[in-house]
Amino acid sequence: MYQDVILDHYKHPHGRGLRDGDAEVHHVNPTCGDEITLRVKYDGERIEDISYEGQGCSISQASASVLNDLLVGKELAEAQKIQGVFLELMQSKGRIEPDDAMEEILEDAVAFAGVSKYPARVKCALLSWMAWKDATAQAFAEEAKTA
């Protein structure tokens, strides 16, 4: 079932195609060559849009699609909580079995639970999430400069 979720997001990506944003970052996974350019746009503390272009394996591309679904429209604090739970799952080395509470927070992102058993693949799943984190820091740093 989880593999189907990943493949569906890979074949039908959400948020793909760069649009206007407050900040842009480009990340590369040197282990495998996956890469992503991600833009984030905020409306105050709410994520208005996350757009991206990238190339790589189905895991990295599907993860970017899931990130878009989960975070767009959320307040920054809630998005950071979701990112923290996803990071915890990815760093679990397969020791965390998602429960109902985790599934409610992560929705389709729980499909990556099996990926956590493979350290090289964890970097693929986290590529867009680390790009989002960096783009967010950049967006708020720019906002602070102009305030």
Coordinates of N, CA and C in Angstrom, one line a residue:
M1 N 0.8 -1.2 0.0 CA 0.0 0.0 0.0 C 0.9 1.3 0.0
Y2 N 1.9 1.3 0.9 CA 2.7 2.5 1.0 C 3.5 2.7 -0.3
Q3 N 3.9 1.7 -1.0 CA 4.6 1.8 -2.2 C 3.7 2.5 -3.3
D4 N 2.4 2.2 -3.3 CA 1.5 2.8 -4.2 C 1.4 4.3 -4.0
V5 N 1.4 4.7 -2.7 CA 1.3 6.1 -2.4 C 2.5 6.9 -3.0
I6 N 3.7 6.3 -2.8 CA 4.9 6.9 -3.3 C 4.9 7.0 -4.8
L7 N 4.5 5.9 -5.4 CA 4.4 5.9 -6.9 C 3.4 6.8 -7.5
D8 N 2.3 7.0 -6.8 CA 1.2 7.9 -7.2 C 1.7 9.4 -7.2
H9 N 2.4 9.7 -6.1 CA 3.0 11.1 -5.9 C 4.1 11.3 -7.0
Y10 N 4.8 10.3 -7.3 CA 5.9 10.4 -8.3 C 5.3 10.6 -9.7
K11 N 4.3 9.8 -10.0 CA 3.7 9.9 -11.3 C 2.8 11.2 -11.5
H12 N 2.2 11.6 -10.4 CA 1.3 12.8 -10.4 C 1.7 13.8 -9.3
P13 N 2.8 14.5 -9.5 CA 3.3 15.3 -8.5 C 2.5 16.6 -8.2
H14 N 2.4 16.9 -7.0 CA 1.7 18.1 -6.5 C 2.7 19.2 -6.2
G15 N 2.4 20.4 -6.8 CA 3.3 21.6 -6.5 C 4.5 21.7 -7.5
R16 N 4.6 20.8 -8.4 CA 5.8 20.8 -9.3 C 5.6 22.0 -10.3
G17 N 6.7 22.6 -10.6 CA 6.8 23.8 -11.5 C 7.0 25.1 -10.6
L18 N 8.1 25.7 -10.9 CA 8.5 26.9 -10.1 C 7.6 28.0 -10.3
R19 N 7.1 28.6 -9.2 CA 6.3 29.8 -9.2 C 6.9 30.9 -8.3
D20 N 6.4 32.1 -8.3 CA 6.9 33.1 -7.5 C 7.0 32.7 -6.0
G21 N 8.1 33.2 -5.4 CA 8.3 32.8 -4.0 C 9.1 33.9 -3.3
D22 N 9.1 33.8 -2.0 CA 9.9 34.7 -1.2 C 11.4 34.3 -1.1
A23 N 11.6 33.0 -1.3 CA 13.0 32.5 -1.2 C 13.1 31.3 -2.1
E24 N 14.3 31.0 -2.6 CA 14.6 29.9 -3.4 C 15.9 29.2 -3.0
V25 N 15.9 27.9 -2.9 CA 17.2 27.2 -2.6 C 17.3 26.0 -3.6
H26 N 18.5 25.6 -3.7 CA 18.8 24.5 -4.6 C 19.6 23.5 -3.8
H27 N 19.2 22.3 -3.6 CA 19.8 21.2 -2.9 C 20.1 20.0 -3.8
V28 N 21.3 19.4 -3.5 CA 21.7 18.2 -4.2 C 22.1 17.2 -3.2
N29 N 21.7 15.9 -3.5 CA 22.1 14.8 -2.7 C 23.3 14.2 -3.4
P30 N 24.5 14.5 -2.8 CA 25.8 14.1 -3.5 C 25.9 12.6 -3.6
T31 N 25.2 11.8 -2.8 CA 25.3 10.4 -2.8 C 24.7 9.8 -4.1
C32 N 23.6 10.4 -4.6 CA 23.0 9.8 -5.7 C 22.7 10.8 -6.9
G33 N 22.9 12.0 -6.6 CA 22.7 13.0 -7.7 C 21.3 13.6 -7.8
D34 N 20.4 13.2 -6.9 CA 19.1 13.8 -6.9 C 19.2 15.3 -6.6
E35 N 18.4 16.1 -7.2 CA 18.4 17.5 -6.9 C 17.1 18.2 -6.9
I36 N 17.0 19.3 -6.2 CA 15.7 20.0 -6.2 C 16.0 21.5 -6.1
T37 N 15.2 22.3 -6.8 CA 15.2 23.7 -6.6 C 13.8 24.0 -6.0
L38 N 13.7 24.6 -4.9 CA 12.4 24.8 -4.2 C 12.2 26.3 -3.8
R39 N 11.0 26.7 -4.0 CA 10.6 28.1 -3.7 C 9.5 28.0 -2.7
V40 N 9.6 28.9 -1.7 CA 8.5 29.0 -0.7 C 8.0 30.4 -0.7
K41 N 6.7 30.6 -0.5 CA 6.0 31.9 -0.4 C 5.2 31.9 0.8
Y42 N 5.4 32.9 1.6 CA 4.6 33.1 2.9 C 3.7 34.3 2.8
D43 N 2.6 34.1 3.5 CA 1.6 35.2 3.7 C 1.6 35.4 5.2
G44 N 2.6 36.3 5.7 CA 2.8 36.4 7.1 C 3.4 35.1 7.6
E45 N 2.7 34.4 8.5 CA 3.2 33.2 9.1 C 2.7 31.9 8.4
R46 N 1.8 32.1 7.4 CA 1.2 31.0 6.7 C 1.9 30.7 5.4
I47 N 2.1 29.4 5.1 CA 2.7 29.0 3.9 C 1.7 29.2 2.8
E48 N 1.9 30.1 1.9 CA 1.0 30.4 0.8 C 1.3 29.4 -0.4
D49 N 2.6 29.1 -0.6 CA 2.9 28.2 -1.7 C 4.3 27.6 -1.5
I50 N 4.4 26.4 -2.0 CA 5.7 25.7 -2.1 C 5.7 25.1 -3.5
S51 N 6.7 25.6 -4.3 CA 6.9 25.0 -5.7 C 8.3 24.5 -5.8
Y52 N 8.4 23.6 -6.8 CA 9.7 23.0 -7.0 C 9.9 22.4 -8.4
E53 N 11.2 22.3 -8.7 CA 11.6 21.5 -9.9 C 12.7 20.6 -9.4
G54 N 12.7 19.4 -9.9 CA 13.8 18.5 -9.5 C 13.9 17.3 -10.4
Q55 N 15.0 16.6 -10.1 CA 15.1 15.3 -10.8 C 15.8 14.4 -9.8
G56 N 15.4 13.1 -10.0 CA 15.9 12.1 -9.1 C 15.0 10.9 -9.0
C57 N 15.2 10.1 -8.0 CA 14.5 8.9 -7.9 C 13.0 9.2 -7.4
S58 N 12.2 8.1 -7.5 CA 10.8 8.2 -7.1 C 10.6 8.7 -5.7
I59 N 11.5 8.3 -4.8 CA 11.4 8.7 -3.4 C 11.6 10.2 -3.2
S60 N 12.6 10.7 -3.8 CA 12.9 12.2 -3.6 C 11.8 13.0 -4.3
Q61 N 11.3 12.6 -5.4 CA 10.3 13.4 -6.1 C 8.9 13.2 -5.4
A62 N 8.6 12.0 -5.0 CA 7.3 11.8 -4.3 C 7.3 12.6 -3.0
S63 N 8.5 12.6 -2.3 CA 8.6 13.3 -1.0 C 8.3 14.8 -1.2
A64 N 8.8 15.4 -2.3 CA 8.5 16.8 -2.5 C 7.0 17.0 -2.8
S65 N 6.4 16.1 -3.4 CA 4.9 16.2 -3.7 C 4.2 16.1 -2.4
V66 N 4.5 15.2 -1.5 CA 3.9 15.0 -0.2 C 4.1 16.3 0.6
L67 N 5.3 16.8 0.6 CA 5.6 18.0 1.4 C 4.7 19.1 1.0
N68 N 4.5 19.3 -0.3 CA 3.6 20.3 -0.8 C 2.2 20.1 -0.3
D69 N 1.7 18.9 -0.3 CA 0.3 18.6 0.2 C 0.2 18.9 1.7
L70 N 1.2 18.5 2.4 CA 1.2 18.7 3.9 C 1.3 20.1 4.4
L71 N 2.2 20.9 3.7 CA 2.6 22.2 4.3 C 1.9 23.4 3.8
V72 N 1.5 23.4 2.5 CA 0.8 24.6 2.0 C -0.5 24.8 2.7
G73 N -0.6 26.1 3.1 CA -1.8 26.5 3.9 C -1.6 26.4 5.4
K74 N -0.5 25.9 5.9 CA -0.3 25.7 7.3 C 0.5 26.9 7.9
E75 N 0.2 27.2 9.1 CA 1.0 28.2 9.9 C 2.4 27.6 10.0
L76 N 3.4 28.5 10.1 CA 4.8 28.0 10.2 C 5.0 27.0 11.3
A77 N 4.5 27.3 12.5 CA 4.7 26.5 13.7 C 4.2 25.1 13.4
E78 N 3.0 25.0 12.8 CA 2.4 23.7 12.5 C 3.3 22.9 11.5
A79 N 3.7 23.6 10.5 CA 4.6 23.0 9.4 C 5.9 22.5 10.0
Q80 N 6.4 23.3 11.0 CA 7.7 22.8 11.6 C 7.4 21.6 12.5
K81 N 6.3 21.5 13.1 CA 5.9 20.3 13.9 C 5.9 19.1 12.9
I82 N 5.2 19.2 11.8 CA 5.1 18.2 10.8 C 6.4 17.7 10.3
Q83 N 7.3 18.7 10.0 CA 8.6 18.4 9.6 C 9.4 17.7 10.6
G84 N 9.2 18.0 11.9 CA 9.9 17.4 13.0 C 9.5 15.9 13.1
V85 N 8.2 15.6 13.0 CA 7.7 14.3 13.1 C 8.2 13.4 11.9
F86 N 8.2 14.0 10.7 CA 8.7 13.3 9.5 C 10.2 13.0 9.7
L87 N 11.0 14.0 10.2 CA 12.4 13.8 10.5 C 12.6 12.6 11.5
E88 N 11.8 12.6 12.5 CA 11.9 11.6 13.5 C 11.7 10.2 12.9
L89 N 10.7 10.1 12.1 CA 10.3 8.9 11.4 C 11.5 8.4 10.5
M90 N 12.0 9.4 9.7 CA 13.1 9.1 8.8 C 14.4 8.7 9.5
Q91 N 14.6 9.2 10.7 CA 15.9 8.9 11.4 C 15.7 7.6 12.3
S92 N 14.5 7.0 12.3 CA 14.2 5.9 13.2 C 14.9 4.6 12.8
K93 N 15.4 4.5 11.6 CA 16.0 3.2 11.1 C 15.1 2.1 11.1
G94 N 13.8 2.4 10.9 CA 12.7 1.4 10.9 C 12.2 1.0 12.2
R95 N 12.7 1.6 13.3 CA 12.2 1.2 14.6 C 10.9 1.8 15.0
I96 N 10.4 2.8 14.3 CA 9.1 3.4 14.6 C 8.1 2.9 13.7
E97 N 7.1 2.3 14.2 CA 5.9 1.9 13.4 C 4.9 2.9 13.6
P98 N 4.5 3.6 12.5 CA 3.5 4.7 12.6 C 2.2 4.3 13.2
D99 N 1.8 5.0 14.2 CA 0.5 4.8 14.9 C -0.5 5.8 14.3
D100 N -1.7 5.7 14.8 CA -2.8 6.6 14.3 C -2.5 8.0 14.5
A101 N -1.9 8.4 15.6 CA -1.5 9.8 15.9 C -0.5 10.3 14.8
M102 N 0.5 9.5 14.5 CA 1.5 9.8 13.6 C 0.9 9.9 12.2
E103 N 0.0 9.0 11.9 CA -0.6 9.0 10.6 C -1.5 10.2 10.4
E104 N -2.1 10.7 11.4 CA -2.9 11.9 11.4 C -2.1 13.1 11.0
I105 N -0.9 13.2 11.6 CA 0.0 14.3 11.4 C 0.6 14.2 10.0
L106 N 1.1 13.0 9.6 CA 1.9 12.9 8.4 C 1.1 12.5 7.2
E107 N -0.1 12.1 7.3 CA -0.9 11.7 6.2 C -0.1 10.8 5.2
D108 N 0.0 11.2 4.0 CA 0.7 10.3 3.0 C 2.2 10.1 3.3
A109 N 2.7 11.0 4.1 CA 4.2 10.9 4.4 C 4.5 9.6 5.2
V110 N 3.5 9.0 5.9 CA 3.8 7.8 6.6 C 4.2 6.7 5.6
A111 N 3.9 6.9 4.3 CA 4.3 5.9 3.3 C 5.9 5.7 3.2
F112 N 6.6 6.7 3.8 CA 8.0 6.6 3.7 C 8.6 5.9 4.9
A113 N 7.8 5.3 5.8 CA 8.3 4.6 7.0 C 9.3 3.5 6.6
G114 N 9.0 2.8 5.6 CA 9.9 1.7 5.2 C 11.3 2.2 4.7
V115 N 11.3 3.4 4.1 CA 12.5 4.0 3.6 C 13.5 4.2 4.7
S116 N 13.0 4.5 6.0 CA 13.9 4.8 7.1 C 14.9 3.6 7.4
K117 N 14.6 2.4 6.8 CA 15.5 1.3 7.1 C 16.8 1.4 6.2
Y118 N 16.8 2.3 5.2 CA 17.8 2.3 4.2 C 18.5 3.7 4.3
P119 N 19.6 3.9 5.0 CA 20.2 5.2 5.2 C 20.4 6.0 3.9
A120 N 20.8 5.4 2.8 CA 21.1 6.1 1.6 C 19.8 6.6 1.0
R121 N 18.7 6.0 1.3 CA 17.4 6.4 0.7 C 16.7 7.5 1.6
V122 N 17.1 7.5 2.9 CA 16.6 8.5 3.8 C 17.0 9.9 3.3
K123 N 18.2 10.1 2.8 CA 18.7 11.3 2.2 C 17.8 11.7 1.0
C124 N 17.3 10.8 0.3 CA 16.4 11.1 -0.8 C 15.1 11.6 -0.3
A125 N 14.5 10.9 0.7 CA 13.3 11.4 1.2 C 13.3 12.7 1.9
L126 N 14.5 13.0 2.5 CA 14.6 14.3 3.2 C 15.1 15.5 2.4
L127 N 15.4 15.2 1.1 CA 16.0 16.3 0.3 C 15.1 17.5 0.2
S128 N 13.8 17.4 -0.1 CA 12.9 18.5 -0.2 C 12.6 19.1 1.1
W129 N 12.6 18.3 2.2 CA 12.3 18.8 3.5 C 13.4 19.7 4.0
M130 N 14.6 19.3 3.7 CA 15.7 20.2 4.1 C 15.8 21.5 3.3
A131 N 15.4 21.3 2.0 CA 15.3 22.5 1.2 C 14.2 23.5 1.7
W132 N 13.1 22.9 2.1 CA 12.0 23.8 2.6 C 12.5 24.5 3.9
K133 N 13.2 23.8 4.7 CA 13.7 24.3 6.0 C 14.6 25.5 5.7
D134 N 15.5 25.3 4.7 CA 16.5 26.4 4.4 C 15.8 27.5 3.7
A135 N 14.9 27.3 2.8 CA 14.2 28.3 2.1 C 13.3 29.2 3.1
T136 N 12.8 28.5 4.1 CA 12.0 29.2 5.1 C 12.9 30.1 5.9
A137 N 14.1 29.6 6.3 CA 15.0 30.4 7.1 C 15.4 31.6 6.3
Q138 N 15.7 31.4 5.0 CA 16.1 32.5 4.1 C 15.0 33.5 3.9
A139 N 13.7 33.1 3.8 CA 12.6 34.0 3.6 C 12.4 34.9 4.8
F140 N 12.5 34.3 6.0 CA 12.3 35.1 7.2 C 13.6 36.0 7.5
A141 N 14.7 35.6 7.1 CA 15.9 36.4 7.2 C 15.8 37.6 6.4
E142 N 15.3 37.4 5.1 CA 15.1 38.6 4.2 C 14.0 39.5 4.8
E143 N 13.0 38.9 5.3 CA 11.9 39.7 5.9 C 12.4 40.6 7.1
A144 N 13.3 40.0 7.9 CA 13.8 40.7 9.0 C 14.7 41.9 8.6
K145 N 15.4 41.7 7.5 CA 16.3 42.8 6.9 C 15.5 44.0 6.5
T146 N 14.3 43.7 5.9 CA 13.5 44.8 5.4 C 12.5 45.4 6.4
A147 N 12.4 44.8 7.6 CA 11.5 45.3 8.6 C 12.1 46.4 9.4

